[in-house]
Coordinates of C-alpha atoms in Angstrom, one line a residue:
M3 CA -35.4 51.6 -37.8
T4 CA -37.6 50.6 -40.8
S5 CA -39.1 54.0 -41.1
H6 CA -35.6 55.5 -41.1
L7 CA -34.5 53.2 -43.9
L8 CA -37.6 54.0 -45.9
L9 CA -37.1 57.8 -45.4
V10 CA -33.5 57.8 -46.4
F11 CA -33.9 55.4 -49.3
G12 CA -36.9 57.4 -50.6
M13 CA -34.9 60.6 -50.4
L14 CA -32.0 59.1 -52.2
I15 CA -34.4 58.0 -55.1
V16 CA -35.8 61.6 -55.3
I17 CA -32.3 63.1 -55.3
G18 CA -31.1 60.6 -57.9
T19 CA -34.1 61.3 -60.1
F20 CA -33.4 65.0 -60.3
A21 CA -29.6 64.4 -60.5
S22 CA -30.3 62.3 -63.6
K23 CA -30.6 65.5 -65.7
I24 CA -26.8 65.3 -65.7
S25 CA -27.1 62.2 -67.8
T26 CA -29.0 64.1 -70.5
K27 CA -26.5 67.0 -70.5
W28 CA -23.2 65.2 -70.2
G29 CA -24.0 61.7 -71.5
V30 CA -23.2 60.0 -68.2
P31 CA -25.3 56.9 -67.7
V32 CA -28.0 57.7 -65.2
L33 CA -27.4 54.5 -63.3
L34 CA -23.8 55.6 -62.6
I35 CA -25.3 58.6 -60.8
F36 CA -27.3 56.2 -58.6
L37 CA -24.2 54.2 -57.9
A38 CA -22.4 57.3 -56.7
I39 CA -25.3 58.4 -54.5
G40 CA -25.4 54.9 -52.9
M41 CA -21.7 55.0 -52.2
I42 CA -22.0 58.5 -50.6
A43 CA -24.9 57.4 -48.4
G44 CA -23.4 54.1 -47.4
S45 CA -21.4 53.1 -44.4
D46 CA -18.1 54.5 -45.8
G47 CA -19.7 57.8 -46.6
L48 CA -22.4 59.6 -44.7
N49 CA -23.4 56.4 -43.0
L50 CA -27.1 57.0 -43.6
I51 CA -27.7 53.3 -44.3
D52 CA -25.6 50.3 -43.2
M53 CA -25.7 47.6 -45.8
S54 CA -23.2 44.7 -45.8
N55 CA -25.5 41.7 -46.4
Y56 CA -24.5 40.3 -49.8
T57 CA -27.0 37.5 -49.8
L58 CA -29.9 40.0 -49.1
A59 CA -28.6 42.3 -51.7
R60 CA -28.4 39.5 -54.3
D61 CA -32.0 38.4 -53.5
I62 CA -33.4 41.9 -53.8
A63 CA -31.5 42.5 -57.0
N64 CA -32.7 39.2 -58.5
I65 CA -36.3 40.3 -57.9
A66 CA -35.6 43.7 -59.5
L67 CA -34.0 42.0 -62.5
I68 CA -37.3 40.2 -63.2
F69 CA -38.9 43.6 -64.0
I70 CA -35.9 45.0 -65.7
L71 CA -35.6 42.1 -68.2
F72 CA -39.4 42.0 -68.8
D73 CA -39.2 45.6 -69.9
S74 CA -36.2 44.9 -72.1
G75 CA -38.1 42.2 -73.9
F76 CA -41.4 44.2 -74.0
N77 CA -39.6 47.0 -75.9
T78 CA -37.7 44.8 -78.3
K79 CA -39.5 45.2 -81.7
R80 CA -40.2 42.1 -83.6
S81 CA -39.2 43.7 -86.9
H82 CA -35.8 44.6 -85.4
L83 CA -35.3 41.2 -83.8
K84 CA -36.0 39.4 -87.0
K85 CA -33.7 41.7 -89.0
Y86 CA -30.8 41.6 -86.6
F87 CA -31.5 38.2 -85.0
G88 CA -28.3 36.5 -86.2
P89 CA -25.7 38.9 -85.1
S90 CA -27.5 39.9 -81.9
L91 CA -28.1 36.3 -80.8
L92 CA -24.5 35.3 -81.6
L93 CA -23.2 38.3 -79.5
A94 CA -25.6 37.4 -76.7
T95 CA -24.6 33.8 -76.5
G96 CA -21.3 32.8 -78.2
G97 CA -20.1 36.4 -77.6
I98 CA -20.5 36.0 -73.9
I99 CA -18.4 32.8 -73.9
V100 CA -15.7 34.4 -76.0
T101 CA -15.6 37.5 -73.7
A102 CA -15.5 35.4 -70.5
A103 CA -12.8 33.0 -71.9
S104 CA -10.5 35.7 -73.4
L105 CA -10.9 37.9 -70.3
G106 CA -10.3 35.0 -68.0
V107 CA -7.0 34.3 -69.7
L108 CA -6.0 37.9 -69.4
I109 CA -7.0 38.0 -65.8
H110 CA -5.0 34.9 -65.0
F111 CA -1.8 36.5 -66.3
L112 CA -2.4 40.1 -65.4
L113 CA -3.9 39.7 -61.9
N114 CA -2.2 36.3 -61.1
L115 CA -5.5 34.7 -60.2
Q116 CA -6.1 30.9 -60.3
W117 CA -7.6 29.8 -63.5
L118 CA -11.1 29.0 -62.2
H119 CA -11.3 32.3 -60.3
A120 CA -10.1 34.2 -63.3
L121 CA -12.7 32.5 -65.5
L122 CA -15.4 33.2 -62.8
L123 CA -14.4 36.9 -62.9
G124 CA -14.5 36.9 -66.7
S125 CA -18.0 35.4 -66.7
I126 CA -19.3 37.9 -64.1
I127 CA -18.3 40.9 -66.1
S128 CA -19.0 39.5 -69.6
S129 CA -22.5 40.9 -70.1
T130 CA -23.5 44.4 -71.3
D131 CA -26.3 46.6 -69.8
A132 CA -29.5 47.2 -71.7
A133 CA -30.6 50.1 -69.5
A134 CA -27.3 52.0 -69.9
V135 CA -27.1 51.4 -73.6
M136 CA -30.7 52.3 -74.4
T137 CA -30.6 55.4 -72.2
I138 CA -27.7 56.9 -74.2
L139 CA -28.9 55.8 -77.6
R140 CA -32.4 57.2 -77.1
E141 CA -30.9 60.6 -76.1
R142 CA -28.3 60.5 -78.9
P143 CA -29.6 58.2 -81.6
V144 CA -27.5 56.4 -84.2
K145 CA -28.2 54.4 -87.3
T146 CA -30.7 51.6 -86.8
H147 CA -28.6 48.7 -87.8
V148 CA -26.0 49.4 -85.1
S149 CA -28.3 50.6 -82.4
S150 CA -30.7 47.7 -82.8
T151 CA -27.9 45.1 -82.8
L152 CA -26.4 46.7 -79.6
E153 CA -29.7 47.1 -77.8
I154 CA -30.9 43.5 -78.6
E155 CA -27.6 42.0 -77.6
S156 CA -27.6 44.0 -74.3
A157 CA -31.1 42.9 -73.5
A158 CA -30.6 39.3 -74.3
N159 CA -27.0 38.5 -73.1
D160 CA -27.7 38.4 -69.3
P161 CA -29.0 34.8 -69.2
M162 CA -25.8 33.4 -70.6
A163 CA -23.6 35.4 -68.2
I164 CA -25.7 34.2 -65.3
L165 CA -25.4 30.6 -66.4
L166 CA -21.7 30.8 -66.9
T167 CA -21.2 32.5 -63.5
L168 CA -23.2 29.8 -61.7
F169 CA -21.3 27.1 -63.6
M170 CA -18.0 28.5 -62.6
I171 CA -19.1 28.8 -59.0
N172 CA -20.1 25.2 -59.1
L173 CA -16.7 24.2 -60.5
I174 CA -14.9 26.1 -57.8
Q175 CA -17.0 24.6 -55.0
N176 CA -16.2 21.1 -56.4
A177 CA -12.5 22.0 -56.4
G178 CA -12.4 21.9 -60.2
S179 CA -12.9 18.1 -60.2
A180 CA -15.6 18.2 -63.0
G181 CA -15.0 15.5 -65.5
F182 CA -16.4 14.8 -69.0
Q183 CA -19.7 13.6 -67.6
D184 CA -20.1 16.8 -65.7
Y185 CA -19.5 18.9 -68.8
C186 CA -22.1 16.8 -70.7
I187 CA -24.6 17.4 -67.9
F188 CA -23.8 21.1 -68.0
I189 CA -24.4 21.3 -71.7
G190 CA -27.7 19.4 -71.3
Q191 CA -28.7 21.7 -68.5
L192 CA -27.8 24.7 -70.6
L193 CA -29.9 23.5 -73.5
W194 CA -32.8 22.9 -71.2
Q195 CA -32.4 26.3 -69.5
F196 CA -32.8 28.0 -72.9
A197 CA -35.5 25.6 -74.4
G198 CA -37.5 25.4 -71.1
G199 CA -37.3 29.2 -70.6
I200 CA -38.5 29.9 -74.1
L201 CA -41.3 27.3 -73.9
T202 CA -42.4 28.7 -70.6
A203 CA -42.3 32.3 -72.0
K204 CA -44.4 31.3 -75.0
A205 CA -47.1 29.5 -73.0
I206 CA -47.4 32.2 -70.4
S207 CA -47.4 35.1 -72.9
I208 CA -50.3 33.5 -74.8
A209 CA -52.2 33.0 -71.5
A210 CA -51.3 36.5 -70.4
G211 CA -52.7 38.0 -73.6
W212 CA -55.9 36.0 -73.1
L213 CA -56.2 37.2 -69.5
F214 CA -55.7 40.9 -70.4
N215 CA -58.3 40.6 -73.2
H216 CA -60.9 38.9 -71.0
F217 CA -60.3 40.7 -67.7
E218 CA -63.1 43.3 -68.3
N219 CA -62.6 45.5 -65.3
D220 CA -63.1 49.2 -65.1
N221 CA -60.4 49.5 -62.4
Q222 CA -57.3 50.4 -64.4
S223 CA -54.9 49.7 -61.5
L224 CA -55.8 46.0 -61.5
F225 CA -54.3 45.7 -65.0
Y226 CA -51.0 46.8 -63.5
V227 CA -51.3 44.3 -60.7
L228 CA -52.1 41.6 -63.3
Y229 CA -48.8 42.4 -65.2
M230 CA -46.8 42.1 -62.0
G231 CA -48.3 38.8 -61.2
I232 CA -47.6 37.5 -64.7
A233 CA -44.0 38.6 -64.5
L234 CA -43.5 36.8 -61.2
V235 CA -45.4 33.7 -62.3
T236 CA -43.2 33.5 -65.5
Y237 CA -39.9 33.6 -63.6
G238 CA -41.2 31.3 -60.8
T239 CA -42.6 28.7 -63.3
A240 CA -39.3 28.5 -65.2
D241 CA -37.2 28.3 -62.1
T242 CA -39.5 25.5 -60.7
I243 CA -39.1 23.3 -63.7
G244 CA -35.3 23.9 -63.8
A245 CA -35.4 26.2 -66.8
N246 CA -33.8 29.7 -66.9
G247 CA -36.1 32.4 -65.4
T248 CA -34.2 35.3 -67.0
I249 CA -34.7 33.8 -70.4
A250 CA -38.3 33.1 -69.7
I251 CA -39.0 36.6 -68.4
F252 CA -37.2 38.3 -71.4
F253 CA -39.1 36.4 -74.0
C254 CA -42.4 36.6 -72.2
G255 CA -42.0 40.4 -72.3
Y256 CA -41.0 40.2 -75.9
W257 CA -44.0 38.2 -77.1
L258 CA -46.4 40.2 -75.0
G259 CA -44.9 43.5 -76.1
N260 CA -45.3 42.5 -79.8
S261 CA -49.0 41.4 -79.4
D262 CA -52.2 43.4 -79.1
F263 CA -54.1 43.3 -75.9
V264 CA -56.5 45.4 -73.9
F265 CA -55.0 48.4 -72.1
K266 CA -51.6 47.8 -73.6
R267 CA -50.6 51.5 -73.8
G268 CA -51.3 51.9 -70.1
V269 CA -49.6 48.7 -69.1
S270 CA -46.6 49.7 -71.2
H271 CA -46.1 52.9 -69.3
F272 CA -46.4 51.1 -66.0
I273 CA -43.8 48.4 -67.1
G274 CA -41.4 51.2 -68.0
G275 CA -41.9 52.9 -64.7
I276 CA -41.4 49.7 -62.7
S277 CA -38.3 48.9 -64.7
T278 CA -36.9 52.4 -64.1
L279 CA -37.6 52.1 -60.3
A280 CA -36.0 48.6 -60.2
N281 CA -32.9 49.9 -61.9
M282 CA -32.6 52.8 -59.5
C283 CA -33.1 50.6 -56.5
V284 CA -30.6 48.1 -57.7
F285 CA -27.9 50.6 -58.3
L286 CA -28.6 52.5 -55.0
L287 CA -28.5 49.1 -53.2
L288 CA -25.3 48.0 -54.9
G289 CA -23.7 51.5 -54.3
L290 CA -24.5 51.0 -50.6
L291 CA -22.6 47.8 -50.6
V292 CA -19.4 49.5 -51.7
F293 CA -16.9 50.9 -49.4
P294 CA -15.0 53.6 -51.3
S295 CA -12.0 53.0 -49.1
S296 CA -11.9 49.5 -50.5
M297 CA -11.7 50.9 -54.1
V298 CA -8.2 52.3 -53.2
K299 CA -7.0 48.7 -52.7
V300 CA -8.1 47.5 -56.1
W301 CA -7.7 50.5 -58.4
Q302 CA -4.6 49.2 -60.1
Q303 CA -6.1 45.8 -60.8
G304 CA -9.4 47.5 -61.8
I305 CA -7.7 49.6 -64.4
L306 CA -5.8 46.6 -65.8
L307 CA -9.0 44.6 -66.0
A308 CA -10.9 47.5 -67.6
V309 CA -8.2 48.0 -70.2
A310 CA -8.2 44.2 -70.9
L311 CA -12.0 44.2 -71.2
I312 CA -12.6 47.4 -73.2
F313 CA -9.6 47.3 -75.6
V314 CA -9.0 43.5 -76.0
A315 CA -11.7 41.1 -74.9
R316 CA -14.8 43.1 -76.1
P317 CA -13.3 44.1 -79.5
L318 CA -12.1 40.5 -80.1
T319 CA -15.6 39.2 -79.4
V320 CA -17.5 41.8 -81.5
F321 CA -15.2 41.5 -84.6
L322 CA -15.3 37.7 -84.5
C323 CA -19.1 37.5 -84.0
L324 CA -19.9 40.1 -86.7
L325 CA -17.4 38.7 -89.2
P326 CA -20.1 36.5 -91.0
F327 CA -22.5 39.5 -91.3
K328 CA -22.5 42.7 -93.3
Y329 CA -21.1 45.2 -90.8
S330 CA -18.3 47.6 -91.6
R331 CA -15.3 48.1 -89.4
G332 CA -16.8 51.3 -88.1
D333 CA -20.0 49.5 -87.2
S334 CA -18.1 46.8 -85.3
L335 CA -15.9 49.4 -83.6
F336 CA -19.0 51.3 -82.4
I337 CA -20.8 48.1 -81.2
S338 CA -17.6 47.2 -79.4
W339 CA -17.3 50.5 -77.7
G340 CA -21.0 50.6 -76.9
G341 CA -20.8 47.4 -74.7
L342 CA -21.4 49.3 -71.5
K343 CA -21.4 47.4 -68.2
G344 CA -24.2 47.8 -65.7
A345 CA -26.4 46.2 -63.1
V346 CA -26.1 42.5 -64.0
P347 CA -22.3 42.3 -63.6
I348 CA -22.5 44.0 -60.2
V349 CA -25.4 41.7 -59.1
L350 CA -23.4 38.7 -60.2
A351 CA -20.5 40.0 -58.3
T352 CA -22.5 39.4 -55.1
Y353 CA -22.9 35.7 -55.9
P354 CA -19.3 34.6 -54.9
A355 CA -19.7 36.3 -51.5
A356 CA -23.1 34.8 -51.0
Y357 CA -21.6 31.4 -51.8
G358 CA -18.6 32.0 -49.5
L359 CA -16.1 32.4 -52.2
D360 CA -15.3 36.1 -51.8
A361 CA -14.8 36.7 -48.1
N362 CA -12.6 39.8 -48.5
G363 CA -14.9 41.4 -51.2
F364 CA -12.1 41.5 -53.8
I365 CA -14.3 40.2 -56.7
F366 CA -17.2 42.6 -55.8
N367 CA -15.0 45.6 -55.4
I368 CA -13.0 45.1 -58.6
V369 CA -16.2 44.4 -60.7
F370 CA -17.8 47.5 -59.3
F371 CA -14.7 49.5 -60.2
V372 CA -14.7 48.2 -63.8
V373 CA -18.4 48.8 -64.3
A374 CA -18.1 52.4 -63.0
L375 CA -15.1 53.0 -65.2
S376 CA -16.9 51.5 -68.2
C377 CA -19.9 53.7 -67.7
L378 CA -17.8 56.8 -67.2
L379 CA -15.3 56.2 -70.1
Q380 CA -17.5 54.6 -72.7
G381 CA -20.8 56.2 -71.8
T382 CA -19.5 59.8 -72.1
T383 CA -17.6 59.2 -75.3
L384 CA -20.1 57.1 -77.3
T385 CA -21.7 60.1 -78.9
S386 CA -18.4 61.5 -80.1
L387 CA -17.4 58.2 -81.5
A388 CA -20.7 57.9 -83.4
K389 CA -20.1 61.3 -85.0
K390 CA -16.6 60.4 -86.0
L391 CA -17.8 57.2 -87.6
S392 CA -20.7 59.0 -89.3
L393 CA -23.3 56.8 -87.5
S394 CA -25.2 59.6 -85.8
V395 CA -28.7 60.5 -86.9
P396 CA -30.7 63.6 -86.0
K397 CA -32.6 63.4 -82.8
K398 CA -36.3 63.2 -83.3
L399 CA -38.4 65.9 -81.9
H400 CA -40.0 65.1 -78.5
S401 CA -43.4 66.5 -77.9
P402 CA -44.0 68.1 -74.5
Y403 CA -47.5 66.6 -74.7
S404 CA -48.8 63.1 -74.9
L405 CA -52.3 62.1 -76.2
E406 CA -53.1 58.5 -75.8
L407 CA -56.1 56.2 -76.1
F408 CA -56.4 54.1 -72.9
A409 CA -58.9 51.4 -73.9
L410 CA -60.3 49.0 -71.4
D411 CA -61.9 46.9 -74.1
K412 CA -60.9 45.6 -77.5
T413 CA -60.7 48.3 -80.1
D414 CA -59.1 48.8 -83.5
F415 CA -58.5 52.5 -82.8
D416 CA -55.3 54.1 -81.6
V417 CA -53.7 57.5 -81.4
V418 CA -50.4 58.0 -83.3
D419 CA -48.2 61.1 -83.2
I420 CA -46.7 62.1 -86.6
Q421 CA -44.0 64.7 -87.1
I422 CA -44.1 66.9 -90.2
H423 CA -40.6 67.1 -91.7
E424 CA -39.3 69.6 -94.2
D425 CA -39.6 67.1 -97.1
S426 CA -42.9 65.7 -95.9
P427 CA -45.7 65.7 -98.6
W428 CA -48.0 67.4 -96.0
N429 CA -45.6 70.3 -95.3
G430 CA -47.1 73.6 -96.5
Q431 CA -50.6 72.2 -97.1
S432 CA -53.8 73.0 -95.2
I433 CA -55.6 70.1 -93.5
A434 CA -58.5 70.6 -95.8
Q435 CA -56.2 69.8 -98.8
L436 CA -54.9 66.5 -97.3
H437 CA -58.0 64.3 -98.3
I438 CA -57.6 62.2 -95.1
P439 CA -59.7 59.0 -95.1
D440 CA -63.0 59.3 -93.2
E441 CA -61.9 56.8 -90.6
L442 CA -59.1 59.1 -89.4
V443 CA -59.2 62.4 -87.6
I444 CA -56.4 64.8 -86.6
S445 CA -57.5 65.4 -83.0
S446 CA -54.9 68.0 -82.0
M447 CA -51.4 69.2 -82.9
V448 CA -48.3 70.6 -81.3
R449 CA -46.6 73.7 -82.7
D450 CA -43.8 75.7 -81.0
H451 CA -44.3 73.6 -77.8
K452 CA -48.0 74.5 -77.6
I453 CA -50.9 72.2 -78.1
I454 CA -53.6 73.6 -80.4
T455 CA -56.8 72.5 -82.1
P456 CA -56.4 72.2 -85.8
R457 CA -59.0 73.5 -88.3
G458 CA -59.5 72.8 -92.0
H459 CA -57.6 76.1 -92.9
T460 CA -54.6 75.3 -90.6
V461 CA -51.5 75.1 -92.8
L462 CA -49.0 72.5 -91.6
Q463 CA -45.4 73.5 -91.0
N464 CA -42.0 71.8 -90.5
D465 CA -41.7 70.3 -87.0
D466 CA -45.5 70.3 -86.4
I467 CA -46.6 67.2 -84.4
L468 CA -50.0 65.8 -85.3
F469 CA -52.1 63.4 -83.2
I470 CA -54.1 61.2 -85.5
M471 CA -56.8 58.9 -84.2
G472 CA -58.1 55.9 -86.1
P473 CA -57.4 52.3 -87.1
P474 CA -53.6 51.7 -87.1
N475 CA -53.7 50.1 -90.5
K476 CA -55.3 53.2 -92.0
I477 CA -52.8 55.4 -90.3
S478 CA -49.9 53.4 -91.7
E479 CA -51.4 53.8 -95.2
L480 CA -50.7 57.5 -95.0
G481 CA -47.0 56.7 -95.5
L482 CA -45.8 58.8 -92.6
S483 CA -43.5 57.5 -89.8
P484 CA -44.8 57.7 -86.3
L485 CA -42.7 59.9 -84.1
E486 CA -41.4 57.2 -81.8
E487 CA -40.2 54.8 -84.5
D488 CA -36.7 54.7 -86.0
T489 CA -36.1 55.8 -89.5

């Protein structure tokens, strides 16, 4: 039985990976493809895998979220976080509360749910998905101030949604009998969840940097094992002391990702790979939980909820939170429309069933429907909206080759890829004319999708990609933007 499950699940991942090319061509979030594959392979489809255990699904998904959130933090640039900290943090905290509350009110009247259950449903579906947002924006880039705000918000708003969901579940279990003292306790717990999570993240990120720098092992694979251990220890430590593990894991990834440590480039690739695998597995798993026949029973409520969320609650939240900051109406409109739903709302939708509060699967099914509709409607139209609002920027050239320095010891050398633009001061000059500092060397270059060895007489052209090796500070003095950075 186990071998059958492994075979089928592995085949589904392989199929989904190749099917993800649809995402690049049509702008459909790749995770929606994995949801669809999971639904087709589930009990109500081809019946390849029987999955109906919400508690098991929640536990597996929670483990996967550890690596997904670590990757989100690891790839959040300090310069962007500092610059857009205010609006992003407000959207990720207060914005979640506004979305959950306003949506809860709409759900109460539109779906005729009891207040606490309506607010629970609003809390579950309040967060946006970093993976879905980043996937689309990296394929179809937009101006930095809106993309960074949207990406940081999406990466950082999951903890608040999780806290609100658990709080509402606790209220329902206690029959809504919470008094003033209970709310004070909740506020105190909330503050500790954030403070304890951040303190845990800071302490472990410092220790993790030291461990990487002093590991001194020629076996590269052990650096990957060390990362996984650090991620699990971070979440486990925060959870043990009553702090929030998701906050801890995000900020541990953030601080580690913005520090220098041995073999960082290799670990970075591994972190991205594990995060991608975790996302795929979560969406396949959650797709397996869905019975397509059950969607027929909730499609009307699902459309009402999606309309209330996309056209009322989300815009209200974004425009209120961004009001104190210098964002145009077009910026706010794009950020509002870019609030795609993803893994976390569906994972949170398994909580009520796991706690015995969703016996008929209504909450899970309707959340799944709304997430799928959000990905399909918003994900496929985000690029068109960016063009209409004049927020699109040219997509940077992607090299078919990668040249990297995998160092197993401390070094002040790195390899950076530089693209030559039409207005670049190097365009039209031979390498011998550039007067490059002695500490730097152009090790190779890509032209017309072919990698070549440059010589002194090689004349640089528009869209050439150069791989420059040397100290990063010397490379930055050249005044040329690395290929992977935003302009």
